Amino acid sequence: MISAIDIGLLLAISAAFLILLQKYWKGYSHFPITLPFVLWIWHLLFTAFYFWYTFHNSSDAWEYYHDPTFRGNADTWLGLYGSGISFIFFLVYPLSQFLGLSYVVVFYLFSLIGLWGIYYFIGICEDLFQLKVEKSIGFLLFLIFLFWPSMHFWTAAVGKDGPAVFAVMLFFHSALMPKNRWFGLIIALVLLLHIRVHMAALCLGAMAGGYFLERFIQGNIKLREWAILLGAIALSIISLPWLLPKVDVFEVSFSAIAQSLSEMQHRFADTNHGLDLREMSISSRYFTFMFRPMPGDSQNMLGYGLMAQNIFILIVIIVSLYRWFQRRSFPRKAWSIMATLYFMVGTFIFSQALSNLGLIDREKAMFMPILFVGILAIWLKQKKATI
């Protein structure tokens, strides 16, 4: 039950959030405040649905709040400190145990974090494109992507997804102007190191690759760029013994990575909505990650919703690629190369490991905004030579 105190806290948090949003919005966006307000209402609908969903289905969000000691693994708040799941328990513990906030209030706070990540997606588009209210395919796609159901659903609950999407969007938003937004880069990377350390490594690797390849395309590689690239490679190698255990690989070798990947594929194949990747080609695995469930895969209303999304985005990608091939404009700037590397490398790696359709859509939330930016780059005019 939601008490009167909970309702008061929810209203107070909403008021503070909207005041903060108005101050941020006035100084940055030329769109009226109506847009983020309607987006907030839309996000609230998914938050309410996900909240209801956790009472009737098995959910990580429920466990994060109702099992504050992480299955008895920690006796104190500081004992919870770590990365991955442990870090979410670490964040939730003071909210529930020290402040005494209810499940619905903590749920709402995490939902707002995810929503702010979607606002950063708007910021990225504002920086890159000449966005204005008009009757055009590009602007229509922009609105559709803003209200993309899966993005709002997976970022609406207590868990890793909302903060992870927030951190990824903050990282790419800050990377557009790293000299002015360096603090955002640091915050994003610190969050990713605590939530999903492999995503922090992917973002850093994509950034290093983006700046190096931009210099390479320009034919202007200096000693400093070589030093940065070699330093990044050396840091990656040195950090492998620390990074690999975070993804259940406990030996630095190709055989250990292959064995862990095989075990993961086997584990997901035995779950509900799991597919056996071991019988699929590499291209089939990638198609599965990007576009399934398709007709014949769906067994419930959520599945049919995902199917409709996937069919739509598949059609949009095909049409956009046709338009792109007519122009043949390749990424040449650091940010766009970085975004391309992040999306292509990240989705390929995930596609070779994940086969549970629900988990796939959950993990795609970290990549879809970058895909949306790539599609919009084909349909909208650029504000400056960033793409």
Tab-separated table of N, CA, C and O in Angstrom, residues 41-120:
chain	number	residue	atom	x	y	z
A	41	ILE	N	5.692	12.590	-18.067
A	41	ILE	CA	4.404	11.919	-17.882
A	41	ILE	C	4.437	10.528	-18.515
A	41	ILE	O	3.996	9.538	-17.923
A	42	TRP	N	4.982	10.453	-19.729
A	42	TRP	CA	5.097	9.171	-20.439
A	42	TRP	C	5.951	8.184	-19.633
A	42	TRP	O	5.597	7.009	-19.487
A	43	HIS	N	7.049	8.679	-19.092
A	43	HIS	CA	7.941	7.835	-18.293
A	43	HIS	C	7.246	7.378	-17.013
A	43	HIS	O	7.451	6.242	-16.559
A	44	LEU	N	6.421	8.226	-16.425
A	44	LEU	CA	5.675	7.855	-15.224
A	44	LEU	C	4.738	6.681	-15.485
A	44	LEU	O	4.552	5.815	-14.619
A	45	LEU	N	4.151	6.643	-16.663
A	45	LEU	CA	3.253	5.530	-17.006
A	45	LEU	C	4.010	4.208	-16.991
A	45	LEU	O	3.518	3.201	-16.464
A	46	PHE	N	5.217	4.209	-17.554
A	46	PHE	CA	6.017	2.985	-17.561
A	46	PHE	C	6.529	2.657	-16.159
A	46	PHE	O	6.664	1.482	-15.803
A	47	THR	N	6.813	3.694	-15.376
A	47	THR	CA	7.235	3.471	-13.998
A	47	THR	C	6.125	2.800	-13.202
A	47	THR	O	6.361	1.843	-12.463
A	48	ALA	N	4.891	3.302	-13.354
A	48	ALA	CA	3.753	2.723	-12.654
A	48	ALA	C	3.515	1.275	-13.090
A	48	ALA	O	3.249	0.391	-12.259
A	49	PHE	N	3.641	1.031	-14.398
A	49	PHE	CA	3.435	-0.329	-14.894
A	49	PHE	C	4.515	-1.270	-14.367
A	49	PHE	O	4.216	-2.386	-13.915
A	50	TYR	N	5.769	-0.838	-14.414
A	50	TYR	CA	6.866	-1.683	-13.933
A	50	TYR	C	6.719	-1.922	-12.427
A	50	TYR	O	6.963	-3.032	-11.934
A	51	PHE	N	6.316	-0.889	-11.690
A	51	PHE	CA	6.094	-1.032	-10.248
A	51	PHE	C	5.043	-2.103	-9.974
A	51	PHE	O	5.224	-2.980	-9.131
A	52	TRP	N	3.931	-2.037	-10.713
A	52	TRP	CA	2.887	-3.059	-10.576
A	52	TRP	C	3.415	-4.432	-10.991
A	52	TRP	O	3.129	-5.451	-10.346
A	53	TYR	N	4.216	-4.449	-12.038
A	53	TYR	CA	4.754	-5.698	-12.575
A	53	TYR	C	5.590	-6.437	-11.526
A	53	TYR	O	5.564	-7.668	-11.447
A	54	THR	N	6.352	-5.714	-10.699
A	54	THR	CA	7.231	-6.348	-9.712
A	54	THR	C	6.465	-7.064	-8.618
A	54	THR	O	7.029	-7.920	-7.931
A	55	PHE	N	5.189	-6.728	-8.437
A	55	PHE	CA	4.375	-7.400	-7.422
A	55	PHE	C	3.800	-8.718	-7.930
A	55	PHE	O	3.323	-9.534	-7.142
A	56	HIS	N	3.847	-8.924	-9.229
A	56	HIS	CA	3.216	-10.105	-9.820
A	56	HIS	C	4.200	-10.991	-10.575
A	56	HIS	O	3.818	-12.042	-11.088
A	57	ASN	N	5.454	-10.574	-10.674
A	57	ASN	CA	6.457	-11.348	-11.385
A	57	ASN	C	7.793	-11.238	-10.662
A	57	ASN	O	8.048	-10.278	-9.922
A	58	SER	N	8.648	-12.213	-10.883
A	58	SER	CA	9.988	-12.169	-10.314
A	58	SER	C	10.742	-10.970	-10.880
A	58	SER	O	10.741	-10.738	-12.087
A	59	SER	N	11.376	-10.180	-10.002
A	59	SER	CA	12.008	-8.943	-10.448
A	59	SER	C	13.227	-8.626	-9.593
A	59	SER	O	13.193	-8.769	-8.365
A	60	ASP	N	14.294	-8.177	-10.248
A	60	ASP	CA	15.484	-7.728	-9.521
A	60	ASP	C	15.171	-6.513	-8.663
A	60	ASP	O	15.727	-6.347	-7.575
A	61	ALA	N	14.291	-5.637	-9.168
A	61	ALA	CA	13.961	-4.411	-8.437
A	61	ALA	C	13.418	-4.732	-7.045
A	61	ALA	O	13.759	-4.064	-6.060
A	62	TRP	N	12.572	-5.733	-6.959
A	62	TRP	CA	12.000	-6.137	-5.672
A	62	TRP	C	13.095	-6.597	-4.719
A	62	TRP	O	13.116	-6.236	-3.537
A	63	GLU	N	14.028	-7.382	-5.228
A	63	GLU	CA	15.108	-7.916	-4.388
A	63	GLU	C	16.051	-6.814	-3.919
A	63	GLU	O	16.505	-6.824	-2.771
A	64	TYR	N	16.357	-5.850	-4.792
A	64	TYR	CA	17.267	-4.770	-4.407
A	64	TYR	C	16.752	-4.024	-3.166
A	64	TYR	O	17.534	-3.613	-2.323
A	65	TYR	N	15.446	-3.868	-3.076
A	65	TYR	CA	14.894	-3.132	-1.941
A	65	TYR	C	14.622	-4.028	-0.739
A	65	TYR	O	14.939	-3.669	0.397
A	66	HIS	N	14.034	-5.198	-0.966
A	66	HIS	CA	13.552	-6.027	0.129
A	66	HIS	C	14.590	-6.982	0.688
A	66	HIS	O	14.323	-7.686	1.660
A	67	ASP	N	15.766	-7.030	0.086
A	67	ASP	CA	16.862	-7.848	0.626
A	67	ASP	C	18.085	-6.954	0.813
A	67	ASP	O	19.068	-7.051	0.063
A	68	PRO	N	18.060	-6.040	1.789
A	68	PRO	CA	19.106	-5.015	1.902
A	68	PRO	C	20.499	-5.556	2.179
A	68	PRO	O	21.490	-4.870	1.933
A	69	THR	N	20.615	-6.785	2.678
A	69	THR	CA	21.945	-7.330	2.985
A	69	THR	C	22.506	-8.167	1.836
A	69	THR	O	23.503	-8.866	2.017
A	70	PHE	N	21.865	-8.113	0.656
A	70	PHE	CA	22.345	-8.837	-0.523
A	70	PHE	C	22.515	-10.323	-0.202
A	70	PHE	O	23.590	-10.877	-0.238
A	71	ARG	N	21.364	-10.959	0.150
A	71	ARG	CA	21.316	-12.401	0.429
A	71	ARG	C	22.251	-12.785	1.574
A	71	ARG	O	22.859	-13.865	1.572
A	72	GLY	N	22.390	-11.886	2.538
A	72	GLY	CA	23.218	-12.170	3.704
A	72	GLY	C	24.697	-12.028	3.482
A	72	GLY	O	25.513	-12.418	4.334
A	73	ASN	N	25.116	-11.450	2.349
A	73	ASN	CA	26.541	-11.325	2.051
A	73	ASN	C	27.197	-10.156	2.767
A	73	ASN	O	28.416	-10.012	2.726
A	74	ALA	N	26.423	-9.281	3.383
A	74	ALA	CA	27.001	-8.125	4.064
A	74	ALA	C	26.177	-7.801	5.298
A	74	ALA	O	24.951	-7.917	5.291
A	75	ASP	N	26.868	-7.408	6.366
A	75	ASP	CA	26.193	-7.052	7.612
A	75	ASP	C	26.062	-5.546	7.779
A	75	ASP	O	25.278	-5.072	8.587
A	76	THR	N	26.859	-4.789	7.027
A	76	THR	CA	26.849	-3.338	7.139
A	76	THR	C	26.713	-2.715	5.756
A	76	THR	O	26.888	-3.379	4.734
A	77	TRP	N	26.430	-1.412	5.765
A	77	TRP	CA	26.292	-0.686	4.501
A	77	TRP	C	27.597	-0.712	3.714
A	77	TRP	O	27.615	-1.027	2.526
A	78	LEU	N	28.717	-0.406	4.373
A	78	LEU	CA	30.001	-0.386	3.673
A	78	LEU	C	30.393	-1.770	3.186
A	78	LEU	O	31.141	-1.898	2.217
A	79	GLY	N	29.884	-2.800	3.837
A	79	GLY	CA	30.172	-4.160	3.390
A	79	GLY	C	29.546	-4.483	2.048
A	79	GLY	O	29.938	-5.454	1.390
A	80	LEU	N	28.573	-3.676	1.629
A	80	LEU	CA	27.927	-3.881	0.338
A	80	LEU	C	28.698	-3.252	-0.812
A	80	LEU	O	28.418	-3.540	-1.977
A	81	TYR	N	29.647	-2.367	-0.474
A	81	TYR	CA	30.324	-1.604	-1.528
A	81	TYR	C	31.068	-2.539	-2.482
A	81	TYR	O	31.814	-3.427	-2.079
A	82	GLY	N	30.841	-2.330	-3.760
A	82	GLY	CA	31.489	-3.137	-4.795
A	82	GLY	C	30.967	-2.694	-6.148
A	82	GLY	O	30.423	-1.596	-6.293
A	83	SER	N	31.124	-3.530	-7.128
A	83	SER	CA	30.649	-3.208	-8.474
A	83	SER	C	29.517	-4.144	-8.865
A	83	SER	O	29.295	-5.182	-8.244
A	84	GLY	N	28.796	-3.761	-9.907
A	84	GLY	CA	27.705	-4.590	-10.408
A	84	GLY	C	26.503	-4.560	-9.482
A	84	GLY	O	26.092	-3.522	-8.958
A	85	ILE	N	25.932	-5.739	-9.234
A	85	ILE	CA	24.740	-5.853	-8.394
A	85	ILE	C	24.997	-5.291	-7.008
A	85	ILE	O	24.151	-4.605	-6.424
A	86	SER	N	26.171	-5.573	-6.471
A	86	SER	CA	26.502	-5.118	-5.125
A	86	SER	C	26.394	-3.606	-4.989
A	86	SER	O	25.958	-3.090	-3.954
A	87	PHE	N	26.775	-2.881	-6.034
A	87	PHE	CA	26.733	-1.419	-5.971
A	87	PHE	C	25.302	-0.908	-5.895
A	87	PHE	O	25.038	0.100	-5.225
A	88	ILE	N	24.363	-1.568	-6.571
A	88	ILE	CA	22.963	-1.152	-6.487
A	88	ILE	C	22.438	-1.373	-5.072
A	88	ILE	O	21.726	-0.522	-4.523
A	89	PHE	N	22.783	-2.512	-4.463
A	89	PHE	CA	22.422	-2.720	-3.062
A	89	PHE	C	23.039	-1.632	-2.186
A	89	PHE	O	22.410	-1.153	-1.238
A	90	PHE	N	24.270	-1.247	-2.500
A	90	PHE	CA	24.963	-0.192	-1.754
A	90	PHE	C	24.213	1.139	-1.871
A	90	PHE	O	24.136	1.900	-0.893
A	91	LEU	N	23.669	1.446	-3.054
A	91	LEU	CA	22.920	2.684	-3.240
A	91	LEU	C	21.561	2.644	-2.544
A	91	LEU	O	21.104	3.648	-1.974
A	92	VAL	N	20.907	1.496	-2.588
A	92	VAL	CA	19.555	1.384	-2.049
A	92	VAL	C	19.564	1.356	-0.521
A	92	VAL	O	18.654	1.894	0.124
A	93	TYR	N	20.583	0.758	0.065
A	93	TYR	CA	20.620	0.534	1.522
A	93	TYR	C	20.383	1.812	2.334
A	93	TYR	O	19.506	1.827	3.218
A	94	PRO	N	21.126	2.906	2.119
A	94	PRO	CA	20.885	4.104	2.934
A	94	PRO	C	19.506	4.716	2.703
A	94	PRO	O	18.927	5.318	3.614
A	95	LEU	N	18.965	4.554	1.485
A	95	LEU	CA	17.637	5.099	1.197
A	95	LEU	C	16.556	4.348	1.968
A	95	LEU	O	15.618	4.956	2.491
A	96	SER	N	16.704	3.028	2.040
A	96	SER	CA	15.674	2.221	2.701
A	96	SER	C	15.920	2.058	4.199
A	96	SER	O	14.985	2.097	5.000
A	97	GLN	N	17.197	1.898	4.588
A	97	GLN	CA	17.500	1.585	5.985
A	97	GLN	C	17.771	2.820	6.834
A	97	GLN	O	17.371	2.875	7.995
A	98	PHE	N	18.466	3.819	6.281
A	98	PHE	CA	18.782	5.026	7.049
A	98	PHE	C	17.659	6.058	6.974
A	98	PHE	O	17.238	6.610	7.988
A	99	LEU	N	17.183	6.327	5.754
A	99	LEU	CA	16.142	7.334	5.564
A	99	LEU	C	14.739	6.755	5.703
A	99	LEU	O	13.766	7.497	5.858
A	100	GLY	N	14.627	5.438	5.624
A	100	GLY	CA	13.330	4.796	5.787
A	100	GLY	C	12.376	5.027	4.633
A	100	GLY	O	11.149	4.963	4.806
A	101	LEU	N	12.914	5.297	3.444
A	101	LEU	CA	12.055	5.521	2.283
A	101	LEU	C	11.397	4.212	1.848
A	101	LEU	O	12.013	3.147	1.888
A	102	SER	N	10.172	4.301	1.427
A	102	SER	CA	9.424	3.114	1.015
A	102	SER	C	9.872	2.633	-0.361
A	102	SER	O	10.591	3.324	-1.087
A	103	TYR	N	9.375	1.459	-0.715
A	103	TYR	CA	9.721	0.848	-2.001
A	103	TYR	C	9.318	1.742	-3.163
A	103	TYR	O	10.075	1.948	-4.111
A	104	VAL	N	8.128	2.332	-3.101
A	104	VAL	CA	7.644	3.147	-4.213
A	104	VAL	C	8.474	4.422	-4.370
A	104	VAL	O	8.736	4.871	-5.501
A	105	VAL	N	8.939	5.006	-3.278
A	105	VAL	CA	9.736	6.229	-3.359
A	105	VAL	C	11.116	5.938	-3.948
A	105	VAL	O	11.607	6.666	-4.820
A	106	VAL	N	11.754	4.864	-3.479
A	106	VAL	CA	13.060	4.480	-4.029
A	106	VAL	C	12.924	4.121	-5.504
A	106	VAL	O	13.768	4.487	-6.328
A	107	PHE	N	11.854	3.421	-5.830
A	107	PHE	CA	11.573	3.059	-7.221
A	107	PHE	C	11.497	4.318	-8.090
A	107	PHE	O	12.077	4.384	-9.187
A	108	TYR	N	10.799	5.323	-7.601
A	108	TYR	CA	10.615	6.564	-8.350
A	108	TYR	C	11.931	7.323	-8.519
A	108	TYR	O	12.198	7.892	-9.589
A	109	LEU	N	12.763	7.325	-7.490
A	109	LEU	CA	14.061	8.000	-7.584
A	109	LEU	C	14.926	7.380	-8.679
A	109	LEU	O	15.549	8.091	-9.475
A	110	PHE	N	14.966	6.059	-8.738
A	110	PHE	CA	15.739	5.390	-9.784
A	110	PHE	C	15.125	5.661	-11.159
A	110	PHE	O	15.843	5.802	-12.151
A	111	SER	N	13.812	5.745	-11.217
A	111	SER	CA	13.142	6.041	-12.479
A	111	SER	C	13.552	7.409	-13.023
A	111	SER	O	13.776	7.566	-14.227
A	112	LEU	N	13.683	8.389	-12.138
A	112	LEU	CA	14.064	9.734	-12.564
A	112	LEU	C	15.504	9.774	-13.071
A	112	LEU	O	15.831	10.548	-13.971
A	113	ILE	N	16.374	8.944	-12.487
A	113	ILE	CA	17.751	8.852	-12.985
A	113	ILE	C	17.751	8.368	-14.434
A	113	ILE	O	18.440	8.911	-15.301
A	114	GLY	N	16.960	7.318	-14.709
A	114	GLY	CA	16.860	6.817	-16.076
A	114	GLY	C	16.280	7.845	-17.027
A	114	GLY	O	16.746	7.995	-18.162
A	115	LEU	N	15.265	8.583	-16.565
A	115	LEU	CA	14.653	9.605	-17.407
A	115	LEU	C	15.649	10.706	-17.745
A	115	LEU	O	15.670	11.198	-18.881
A	116	TRP	N	16.494	11.101	-16.796
A	116	TRP	CA	17.469	12.145	-17.070
A	116	TRP	C	18.472	11.686	-18.135
A	116	TRP	O	18.970	12.492	-18.924
A	117	GLY	N	18.746	10.403	-18.164
A	117	GLY	CA	19.589	9.870	-19.232
A	117	GLY	C	18.953	10.078	-20.593
A	117	GLY	O	19.637	10.393	-21.579
A	118	ILE	N	17.633	9.922	-20.678
A	118	ILE	CA	16.928	10.161	-21.936
A	118	ILE	C	16.966	11.645	-22.287
A	118	ILE	O	17.063	12.020	-23.467
A	119	TYR	N	16.930	12.511	-21.281
A	119	TYR	CA	17.077	13.950	-21.545
A	119	TYR	C	18.458	14.251	-22.144
A	119	TYR	O	18.588	15.149	-22.986
A	120	TYR	N	19.477	13.528	-21.707
A	120	TYR	CA	20.806	13.719	-22.301
A	120	TYR	C	20.815	13.311	-23.774
A	120	TYR	O	21.579	13.867	-24.569
